[in-house]
mmCIF file of C-alpha atoms in Angstrom:
data_model
loop_
_atom_site.group_PDB
_atom_site.id
_atom_site.type_symbol
_atom_site.label_atom_id
_atom_site.label_comp_id
_atom_site.label_asym_id
_atom_site.label_seq_id
_atom_site.Cartn_x
_atom_site.Cartn_y
_atom_site.Cartn_z
ATOM 1 C CA UNK A 1 -17.069 -33.574 29.749
ATOM 2 C CA UNK A 2 -15.104 -30.708 31.239
ATOM 3 C CA UNK A 3 -16.162 -31.765 34.730
ATOM 4 C CA UNK A 4 -14.748 -35.260 34.179
ATOM 5 C CA UNK A 5 -11.249 -33.814 34.125
ATOM 6 C CA UNK A 6 -11.510 -32.309 37.583
ATOM 7 C CA UNK A 7 -10.391 -35.400 39.550
ATOM 8 C CA UNK A 8 -7.309 -35.717 37.340
ATOM 9 C CA UNK A 9 -6.685 -31.990 37.607
ATOM 10 C CA UNK A 10 -6.829 -32.140 41.397
ATOM 11 C CA UNK A 11 -4.221 -34.867 41.414
ATOM 12 C CA UNK A 12 -1.972 -32.954 38.972
ATOM 13 C CA UNK A 13 -2.154 -29.737 40.970
ATOM 14 C CA UNK A 14 -1.371 -31.441 44.284
ATOM 15 C CA UNK A 15 1.129 -34.076 43.271
ATOM 16 C CA UNK A 16 1.972 -33.657 39.600
ATOM 17 C CA UNK A 17 5.269 -32.758 38.032
ATOM 18 C CA UNK A 18 5.653 -29.933 35.529
ATOM 19 C CA UNK A 19 5.545 -32.519 32.766
ATOM 20 C CA UNK A 20 2.191 -33.790 34.009
ATOM 21 C CA UNK A 21 0.908 -30.217 34.236
ATOM 22 C CA UNK A 22 1.905 -29.504 30.649
ATOM 23 C CA UNK A 23 0.304 -32.745 29.477
ATOM 24 C CA UNK A 24 -2.918 -31.927 31.296
ATOM 25 C CA UNK A 25 -2.857 -28.372 29.958
ATOM 26 C CA UNK A 26 -2.517 -29.602 26.384
ATOM 27 C CA UNK A 27 -5.438 -32.030 26.731
ATOM 28 C CA UNK A 28 -7.690 -29.471 28.416
ATOM 29 C CA UNK A 29 -6.768 -26.886 25.761
ATOM 30 C CA UNK A 30 -7.720 -29.342 23.010
ATOM 31 C CA UNK A 31 -10.986 -30.091 24.814
ATOM 32 C CA UNK A 32 -11.822 -26.404 25.085
ATOM 33 C CA UNK A 33 -11.013 -25.656 21.463
ATOM 34 C CA UNK A 34 -13.078 -28.594 20.227
ATOM 35 C CA UNK A 35 -16.232 -27.398 21.957
ATOM 36 C CA UNK A 36 -15.678 -23.651 22.458
ATOM 37 C CA UNK A 37 -18.556 -22.625 20.206
ATOM 38 C CA UNK A 38 -21.081 -24.639 22.214
ATOM 39 C CA UNK A 39 -19.915 -23.930 25.752
ATOM 40 C CA UNK A 40 -22.014 -21.822 28.073
ATOM 41 C CA UNK A 41 -20.572 -19.006 30.141
ATOM 42 C CA UNK A 42 -20.448 -21.335 33.133
ATOM 43 C CA UNK A 43 -18.381 -23.875 31.201
ATOM 44 C CA UNK A 44 -16.012 -21.164 30.029
ATOM 45 C CA UNK A 45 -15.600 -19.924 33.604
ATOM 46 C CA UNK A 46 -14.723 -23.463 34.664
ATOM 47 C CA UNK A 47 -12.078 -23.715 31.988
ATOM 48 C CA UNK A 48 -10.790 -20.315 33.125
ATOM 49 C CA UNK A 49 -10.217 -21.630 36.635
ATOM 50 C CA UNK A 50 -8.602 -24.808 35.347
ATOM 51 C CA UNK A 51 -6.235 -22.950 33.052
ATOM 52 C CA UNK A 52 -5.369 -20.577 35.873
ATOM 53 C CA UNK A 53 -4.306 -23.452 38.117
ATOM 54 C CA UNK A 54 -2.302 -25.238 35.455
ATOM 55 C CA UNK A 55 -0.207 -22.326 34.148
ATOM 56 C CA UNK A 56 1.145 -21.246 37.519
ATOM 57 C CA UNK A 57 4.251 -23.408 37.342
ATOM 58 C CA UNK A 58 4.787 -24.373 33.718
ATOM 59 C CA UNK A 59 7.549 -23.341 31.345
ATOM 60 C CA UNK A 60 7.381 -20.416 28.936
ATOM 61 C CA UNK A 61 7.052 -22.647 25.866
ATOM 62 C CA UNK A 62 3.834 -24.200 27.151
ATOM 63 C CA UNK A 63 2.366 -20.822 28.142
ATOM 64 C CA UNK A 64 3.237 -19.428 24.726
ATOM 65 C CA UNK A 65 1.515 -22.357 23.038
ATOM 66 C CA UNK A 66 -1.609 -21.796 25.134
ATOM 67 C CA UNK A 67 -1.531 -18.097 24.214
ATOM 68 C CA UNK A 68 -1.399 -18.901 20.480
ATOM 69 C CA UNK A 69 -4.322 -21.305 20.783
ATOM 70 C CA UNK A 70 -6.587 -19.057 22.868
ATOM 71 C CA UNK A 71 -5.841 -15.669 21.232
ATOM 72 C CA UNK A 72 -8.232 -15.932 18.243
ATOM 73 C CA UNK A 73 -11.092 -17.638 20.133
ATOM 74 C CA UNK A 74 -14.041 -15.273 20.573
ATOM 75 C CA UNK A 75 -15.117 -16.645 23.948
ATOM 76 C CA UNK A 76 -11.734 -17.568 25.386
ATOM 77 C CA UNK A 77 -11.582 -17.382 29.186
ATOM 78 C CA UNK A 78 -10.860 -13.790 30.181
ATOM 79 C CA UNK A 79 -8.884 -14.337 33.375
ATOM 80 C CA UNK A 80 -6.299 -16.547 31.747
ATOM 81 C CA UNK A 81 -6.068 -14.137 28.804
ATOM 82 C CA UNK A 82 -5.246 -11.316 31.217
ATOM 83 C CA UNK A 83 -2.605 -13.445 32.921
ATOM 84 C CA UNK A 84 -1.017 -14.272 29.579
ATOM 85 C CA UNK A 85 -1.202 -10.648 28.392
ATOM 86 C CA UNK A 86 0.706 -9.481 31.457
ATOM 87 C CA UNK A 87 3.459 -12.059 31.112
ATOM 88 C CA UNK A 88 6.871 -10.386 30.854
ATOM 89 C CA UNK A 89 7.847 -12.754 28.042
ATOM 90 C CA UNK A 90 6.553 -11.359 24.737
ATOM 91 C CA UNK A 91 6.376 -14.889 23.294
ATOM 92 C CA UNK A 92 3.604 -15.513 25.820
ATOM 93 C CA UNK A 93 1.934 -12.111 25.854
ATOM 94 C CA UNK A 94 2.253 -11.270 22.158
ATOM 95 C CA UNK A 95 -0.465 -13.468 20.603
ATOM 96 C CA UNK A 96 -3.218 -12.413 22.999
ATOM 97 C CA UNK A 97 -2.178 -8.747 22.890
ATOM 98 C CA UNK A 98 -2.380 -8.807 19.093
ATOM 99 C CA UNK A 99 -5.502 -10.853 18.534
ATOM 100 C CA UNK A 100 -7.579 -11.671 21.625
ATOM 101 C CA UNK A 101 -10.939 -9.862 21.220
ATOM 102 C CA UNK A 102 -11.832 -10.610 24.839
ATOM 103 C CA UNK A 103 -9.283 -8.177 26.224
ATOM 104 C CA UNK A 104 -10.970 -4.883 27.005
ATOM 105 C CA UNK A 105 -9.552 -1.364 26.789
ATOM 106 C CA UNK A 106 -8.728 -1.309 30.497
ATOM 107 C CA UNK A 107 -6.701 -4.504 30.138
ATOM 108 C CA UNK A 108 -4.735 -3.058 27.241
ATOM 109 C CA UNK A 109 -4.095 0.270 28.963
ATOM 110 C CA UNK A 110 -2.750 -1.559 32.012
ATOM 111 C CA UNK A 111 -0.274 -3.521 29.916
ATOM 112 C CA UNK A 112 0.686 -0.488 27.829
ATOM 113 C CA UNK A 113 1.515 1.532 30.946
ATOM 114 C CA UNK A 114 3.814 -1.040 32.524
ATOM 115 C CA UNK A 115 5.289 -3.468 30.006
ATOM 116 C CA UNK A 116 8.038 -3.445 27.391
ATOM 117 C CA UNK A 117 8.200 -1.837 23.958
ATOM 118 C CA UNK A 118 7.593 -5.277 22.448
ATOM 119 C CA UNK A 119 4.300 -5.466 24.377
ATOM 120 C CA UNK A 120 3.358 -1.990 23.148
ATOM 121 C CA UNK A 121 4.120 -2.931 19.575
ATOM 122 C CA UNK A 122 1.956 -6.056 19.839
ATOM 123 C CA UNK A 123 -0.953 -3.933 21.079
ATOM 124 C CA UNK A 124 -0.411 -1.328 18.351
ATOM 125 C CA UNK A 125 -1.299 -3.761 15.537
ATOM 126 C CA UNK A 126 -4.653 -4.897 16.967
ATOM 127 C CA UNK A 127 -7.535 -4.522 14.478
ATOM 128 C CA UNK A 128 -9.200 -1.923 16.693
ATOM 129 C CA UNK A 129 -7.862 0.392 19.383
ATOM 130 C CA UNK A 130 -9.568 3.062 21.466
ATOM 131 C CA UNK A 131 -8.198 6.503 22.225
ATOM 132 C CA UNK A 132 -7.278 5.648 25.812
ATOM 133 C CA UNK A 133 -4.978 2.910 24.527
ATOM 134 C CA UNK A 134 -3.398 4.895 21.686
ATOM 135 C CA UNK A 135 -2.728 7.820 24.036
ATOM 136 C CA UNK A 136 -0.508 5.548 26.141
ATOM 137 C CA UNK A 137 1.097 3.927 23.095
ATOM 138 C CA UNK A 138 2.018 7.296 21.598
ATOM 139 C CA UNK A 139 3.278 8.642 24.917
ATOM 140 C CA UNK A 140 5.384 5.615 25.932
ATOM 141 C CA UNK A 141 6.077 3.967 22.619
ATOM 142 C CA UNK A 142 9.319 4.103 20.676
ATOM 143 C CA UNK A 143 9.651 4.986 16.989
ATOM 144 C CA UNK A 144 8.432 1.587 15.794
ATOM 145 C CA UNK A 145 5.356 1.718 18.021
ATOM 146 C CA UNK A 146 4.499 5.231 16.819
ATOM 147 C CA UNK A 147 4.780 4.057 13.204
ATOM 148 C CA UNK A 148 2.474 1.095 13.884
ATOM 149 C CA UNK A 149 -0.152 3.290 15.553
ATOM 150 C CA UNK A 150 -0.052 5.805 12.700
ATOM 151 C CA UNK A 151 -0.379 2.969 10.169
ATOM 152 C CA UNK A 152 -3.293 1.320 11.967
ATOM 153 C CA UNK A 153 -6.568 2.557 10.441
ATOM 154 C CA UNK A 154 -8.490 0.733 13.144
ATOM 155 C CA UNK A 155 -6.789 2.810 15.825
ATOM 156 C CA UNK A 156 -8.716 5.823 17.080
ATOM 157 C CA UNK A 157 -6.359 8.685 17.923
ATOM 158 C CA UNK A 158 -7.340 11.533 20.219
ATOM 159 C CA UNK A 159 -6.494 15.205 19.758
ATOM 160 C CA UNK A 160 -3.735 14.781 22.323
ATOM 161 C CA UNK A 161 -2.442 11.753 20.436
ATOM 162 C CA UNK A 162 -2.306 13.639 17.151
ATOM 163 C CA UNK A 163 -0.489 16.555 18.792
ATOM 164 C CA UNK A 164 2.145 14.151 20.087
ATOM 165 C CA UNK A 165 2.489 12.326 16.749
ATOM 166 C CA UNK A 166 2.814 15.559 14.772
ATOM 167 C CA UNK A 167 5.447 16.795 17.217
ATOM 168 C CA UNK A 168 7.426 13.563 16.872
ATOM 169 C CA UNK A 169 7.000 13.646 13.084
ATOM 170 C CA UNK A 170 9.026 16.852 12.932
ATOM 171 C CA UNK A 171 12.177 14.741 13.288
ATOM 172 C CA UNK A 172 10.832 11.614 11.581
ATOM 173 C CA UNK A 173 9.904 11.884 7.912
ATOM 174 C CA UNK A 174 8.469 8.357 7.730
ATOM 175 C CA UNK A 175 6.160 9.066 10.657
ATOM 176 C CA UNK A 176 5.143 12.373 9.045
ATOM 177 C CA UNK A 177 4.033 10.513 5.915
ATOM 178 C CA UNK A 178 2.078 7.916 7.884
ATOM 179 C CA UNK A 179 0.332 10.539 10.033
ATOM 180 C CA UNK A 180 -0.348 12.820 7.066
ATOM 181 C CA UNK A 181 -2.072 10.024 5.148
ATOM 182 C CA UNK A 182 -4.528 9.211 7.939
ATOM 183 C CA UNK A 183 -8.048 10.182 6.856
ATOM 184 C CA UNK A 184 -8.993 11.158 10.415
ATOM 185 C CA UNK A 185 -6.236 13.701 11.067
ATOM 186 C CA UNK A 186 -7.829 17.014 12.164
ATOM 187 C CA UNK A 187 -7.223 19.890 9.754
ATOM 188 C CA UNK A 188 -5.265 22.023 12.269
ATOM 189 C CA UNK A 189 -2.925 19.081 12.876
ATOM 190 C CA UNK A 190 -2.621 18.454 9.137
ATOM 191 C CA UNK A 191 -1.699 22.083 8.555
ATOM 192 C CA UNK A 192 0.939 21.959 11.293
ATOM 193 C CA UNK A 193 2.332 18.717 9.880
ATOM 194 C CA UNK A 194 2.639 20.177 6.387
ATOM 195 C CA UNK A 195 4.212 23.345 7.748
ATOM 196 C CA UNK A 196 6.938 21.391 9.537
ATOM 197 C CA UNK A 197 7.424 18.665 6.915
ATOM 198 C CA UNK A 198 10.400 18.621 4.589
ATOM 199 C CA UNK A 199 9.910 19.136 0.876
ATOM 200 C CA UNK A 200 10.559 15.417 0.342
ATOM 201 C CA UNK A 201 7.792 14.426 2.769
ATOM 202 C CA UNK A 202 5.403 16.910 1.205
ATOM 203 C CA UNK A 203 6.057 15.496 -2.254
ATOM 204 C CA UNK A 204 5.503 11.943 -1.004
ATOM 205 C CA UNK A 205 2.235 12.934 0.652
ATOM 206 C CA UNK A 206 1.093 14.484 -2.600
ATOM 207 C CA UNK A 207 2.170 11.409 -4.583
ATOM 208 C CA UNK A 208 0.309 9.025 -2.265
ATOM 209 C CA UNK A 209 -2.842 11.126 -1.943
ATOM 210 C CA UNK A 210 -6.019 10.825 -3.968
ATOM 211 C CA UNK A 211 -6.964 13.569 -6.420
ATOM 212 C CA UNK A 212 -9.062 15.246 -3.729
ATOM 213 C CA UNK A 213 -6.240 14.737 -1.242
ATOM 214 C CA UNK A 214 -3.709 16.400 -3.547
ATOM 215 C CA UNK A 215 -5.978 19.400 -3.952
ATOM 216 C CA UNK A 216 -6.411 19.598 -0.170
ATOM 217 C CA UNK A 217 -2.654 19.490 0.441
ATOM 218 C CA UNK A 218 -2.036 22.286 -2.057
ATOM 219 C CA UNK A 219 -4.900 24.309 -0.558
ATOM 220 C CA UNK A 220 -3.532 23.921 2.971
ATOM 221 C CA UNK A 221 0.013 24.835 1.914
ATOM 222 C CA UNK A 222 -1.213 27.926 0.121
ATOM 223 C CA UNK A 223 -3.277 28.962 3.131
ATOM 224 C CA UNK A 224 -0.386 28.411 5.539
ATOM 225 C CA UNK A 225 1.966 30.409 3.322
ATOM 226 C CA UNK A 226 -0.511 33.277 3.148
ATOM 227 C CA UNK A 227 -1.053 33.266 6.915
ATOM 228 C CA UNK A 228 2.674 33.267 7.591
ATOM 229 C CA UNK A 229 3.231 36.224 5.283
ATOM 230 C CA UNK A 230 0.359 38.108 6.885
ATOM 231 C CA UNK A 231 1.615 37.345 10.386
ATOM 232 C CA UNK A 232 5.218 38.229 9.735
ATOM 233 C CA UNK A 233 4.508 41.325 7.651
ATOM 234 C CA UNK A 234 7.293 43.747 6.789
ATOM 235 C CA UNK A 235 10.274 43.391 9.093
ATOM 236 C CA UNK A 236 11.870 46.303 10.882
ATOM 237 C CA UNK A 237 15.551 46.226 9.928
ATOM 238 C CA UNK A 238 16.467 49.609 11.395
ATOM 239 C CA UNK A 239 18.457 48.265 14.359
ATOM 240 C CA UNK A 240 20.288 45.751 12.176
ATOM 241 C CA UNK A 241 21.025 48.439 9.611
ATOM 242 C CA UNK A 242 22.708 50.593 12.248
ATOM 243 C CA UNK A 243 24.956 47.688 13.277
ATOM 244 C CA UNK A 244 25.884 46.798 9.701
ATOM 245 C CA UNK A 245 26.398 50.429 8.668
ATOM 246 C CA UNK A 246 28.812 50.912 11.569
ATOM 247 C CA UNK A 247 30.853 47.909 10.441
ATOM 248 C CA UNK A 248 30.778 49.059 6.818
ATOM 249 C CA UNK A 249 32.039 52.555 7.697
ATOM 250 C CA UNK A 250 34.850 51.021 9.729
ATOM 251 C CA UNK A 251 35.835 48.823 6.790
ATOM 252 C CA UNK A 252 35.044 45.657 8.726
ATOM 253 C CA UNK A 253 31.989 44.425 6.836
ATOM 254 C CA UNK A 254 33.243 41.292 5.099
ATOM 255 C CA UNK A 255 32.577 37.566 4.870
ATOM 256 C CA UNK A 256 33.908 36.979 8.375
ATOM 257 C CA UNK A 257 31.441 39.509 9.812
ATOM 258 C CA UNK A 258 28.596 37.909 7.838
ATOM 259 C CA UNK A 259 29.565 34.452 9.100
ATOM 260 C CA UNK A 260 29.664 35.789 12.661
ATOM 261 C CA UNK A 261 26.080 37.065 12.334
ATOM 262 C CA UNK A 262 25.026 33.584 11.212
ATOM 263 C CA UNK A 263 26.833 31.806 14.028
ATOM 264 C CA UNK A 264 25.071 34.061 16.528
ATOM 265 C CA UNK A 265 21.664 33.410 14.883
ATOM 266 C CA UNK A 266 21.265 37.106 14.090
ATOM 267 C CA UNK A 267 18.869 36.779 11.169
ATOM 268 C CA UNK A 268 18.130 40.491 10.715
ATOM 269 C CA UNK A 269 21.822 41.437 10.690
ATOM 270 C CA UNK A 270 22.514 38.609 8.221
ATOM 271 C CA UNK A 271 19.798 39.926 5.884
ATOM 272 C CA UNK A 272 21.178 43.469 5.965
ATOM 273 C CA UNK A 273 24.837 42.433 5.704
ATOM 274 C CA UNK A 274 24.094 40.194 2.711
ATOM 275 C CA UNK A 275 22.103 42.983 1.041
ATOM 276 C CA UNK A 276 24.941 45.462 1.604
ATOM 277 C CA UNK A 277 27.645 43.139 0.287
ATOM 278 C CA UNK A 278 25.551 42.151 -2.753
ATOM 279 C CA UNK A 279 24.408 45.746 -3.332
ATOM 280 C CA UNK A 280 20.731 44.849 -3.436
ATOM 281 C CA UNK A 281 17.897 46.459 -1.461
ATOM 282 C CA UNK A 282 17.315 45.031 2.006
ATOM 283 C CA UNK A 283 13.767 43.987 1.131
ATOM 284 C CA UNK A 284 15.110 41.839 -1.725
ATOM 285 C CA UNK A 285 17.596 40.119 0.579
ATOM 286 C CA UNK A 286 14.870 39.651 3.191
ATOM 287 C CA UNK A 287 12.471 38.111 0.681
ATOM 288 C CA UNK A 288 15.114 35.706 -0.653
ATOM 289 C CA UNK A 289 16.271 34.541 2.777
ATOM 290 C CA UNK A 290 12.694 34.212 3.996
ATOM 291 C CA UNK A 291 11.679 32.003 1.058
ATOM 292 C CA UNK A 292 11.182 28.253 1.185
ATOM 293 C CA UNK A 293 13.926 27.441 -1.347
ATOM 294 C CA UNK A 294 17.686 27.979 -1.054
ATOM 295 C CA UNK A 295 18.384 28.556 -4.786
ATOM 296 C CA UNK A 296 17.947 32.372 -4.776
ATOM 297 C CA UNK A 297 20.174 32.613 -1.711
ATOM 298 C CA UNK A 298 22.832 30.540 -3.484
ATOM 299 C CA UNK A 299 22.753 32.982 -6.408
ATOM 300 C CA UNK A 300 23.163 35.986 -4.112
ATOM 301 C CA UNK A 301 26.057 34.326 -2.276
ATOM 302 C CA UNK A 302 27.827 33.230 -5.475
ATOM 303 C CA UNK A 303 27.608 36.783 -6.845
ATOM 304 C CA UNK A 304 29.555 37.935 -3.788
ATOM 305 C CA UNK A 305 31.956 34.998 -4.006
ATOM 306 C CA UNK A 306 31.338 33.554 -0.555
ATOM 307 C CA UNK A 307 32.911 30.309 0.625
ATOM 308 C CA UNK A 308 30.622 27.302 1.015
ATOM 309 C CA UNK A 309 31.002 27.262 4.813
ATOM 310 C CA UNK A 310 29.483 30.742 4.989
ATOM 311 C CA UNK A 311 26.798 29.885 2.418
ATOM 312 C CA UNK A 312 25.836 26.798 4.403
ATOM 313 C CA UNK A 313 25.535 28.879 7.574
ATOM 314 C CA UNK A 314 23.261 31.346 5.753
ATOM 315 C CA UNK A 315 20.899 28.771 4.242
ATOM 316 C CA UNK A 316 20.621 26.854 7.519
ATOM 317 C CA UNK A 317 19.765 30.110 9.303
ATOM 318 C CA UNK A 318 16.694 30.556 7.088
ATOM 319 C CA UNK A 319 13.304 30.064 8.847
ATOM 320 C CA UNK A 320 12.418 27.096 6.631
ATOM 321 C CA UNK A 321 15.818 25.451 7.031
ATOM 322 C CA UNK A 322 15.179 23.739 10.375
ATOM 323 C CA UNK A 323 13.815 20.822 8.341
ATOM 324 C CA UNK A 324 16.795 20.769 5.954
ATOM 325 C CA UNK A 325 18.196 17.277 5.502
ATOM 326 C CA UNK A 326 21.787 16.280 4.795
ATOM 327 C CA UNK A 327 20.642 15.302 1.329
ATOM 328 C CA UNK A 328 19.203 18.776 0.823
ATOM 329 C CA UNK A 329 22.465 20.407 1.902
ATOM 330 C CA UNK A 330 24.453 18.132 -0.401
ATOM 331 C CA UNK A 331 22.188 19.110 -3.286
ATOM 332 C CA UNK A 332 22.615 22.805 -2.421
ATOM 333 C CA UNK A 333 26.395 22.386 -2.348
ATOM 334 C CA UNK A 334 26.372 20.696 -5.759
ATOM 335 C CA UNK A 335 24.259 23.504 -7.200
ATOM 336 C CA UNK A 336 26.522 26.137 -5.652
ATOM 337 C CA UNK A 337 29.622 24.519 -7.127
ATOM 338 C CA UNK A 338 27.937 24.346 -10.529
ATOM 339 C CA UNK A 339 26.881 28.024 -10.510
ATOM 340 C CA UNK A 340 29.377 30.459 -12.039
ATOM 341 C CA UNK A 341 30.112 33.910 -10.603
ATOM 342 C CA UNK A 342 29.245 35.569 -13.933
ATOM 343 C CA UNK A 343 25.819 33.922 -14.138
ATOM 344 C CA UNK A 344 25.050 34.789 -10.515
ATOM 345 C CA UNK A 345 26.054 38.432 -11.019
ATOM 346 C CA UNK A 346 23.825 38.706 -14.109
ATOM 347 C CA UNK A 347 20.823 37.463 -12.109
ATOM 348 C CA UNK A 348 21.612 39.852 -9.258
ATOM 349 C CA UNK A 349 21.874 42.782 -11.695
ATOM 350 C CA UNK A 350 18.444 41.834 -12.981
ATOM 351 C CA UNK A 351 17.105 41.980 -9.415
ATOM 352 C CA UNK A 352 18.755 45.354 -8.903
ATOM 353 C CA UNK A 353 17.315 46.830 -12.127
ATOM 354 C CA UNK A 354 13.854 45.424 -11.536
ATOM 355 C CA UNK A 355 13.793 46.843 -8.024
ATOM 356 C CA UNK A 356 14.969 50.222 -9.222
ATOM 357 C CA UNK A 357 12.295 50.286 -11.900
#
């Protein structure tokens, strides 16, 4: 039956108009789809050659229609699928990149390395993807592609891929959630993700996790916190103390000096200057600024009567503050405005007494 179309095909290829080519393509496509399940490999190869001849000079609309028809067919001709997959027009390439099971990993890698973000996104939603493909998608893909890969449970992600995703997730809370919820994320990568994630992302991961997952998240956070404390250990503030003491003796230790330390990213000097101005031990100031919440720092600053611009500089200088969002800063500002000087001073006196005892 397929062979009976060859004489007509020969005439169309040599003398036919584009309209005749499209008409022949539609009839041969219908013929293939009607009998695809029963065709031998030889028949399929014949169709492959026929399709290849017919699509050379036809319009995008006809190629796109062929792509939609052939994409879900399990034994669709491979050569024409590859031609369609490499088409620059995503309307043509998209269906086969998303659904065609006949495309192998090498085919997909080739497209992913050279084609547009739309092509990469189409590949990223396939039911199954190997590591070689996802490595390219994560490396070349934009934000939307990265989200699709992270969401795709049928996508296998290599160690290198996870490293890249976790790095990108540092500035993308949605990606951090998607990566953190993958059951195959290696523990070291999960720990790094949680360490860098904002409090909002952490809470969402906990909310979306199973009971076992929640326990694992809390376990990892506790372990990371312990390791950080052990690694940092007690800080040596001696050099900073000499600088701050010199300013204090000269009568120049004030809010402007504290703000200058912040602007120059001098964390140690900021700790000591804040402790001196608030009249608390340096280790108390160090512990409060090194914590993962800004509230204690707000109390210390309000007790001194600092302006918000200086307070903001201090809380954004904190080690954990690199993940601070605008929403978090707005919340801190609201809390600072709400806090009275008298309440803040009472809390600070409590810290002073407890330390002395």
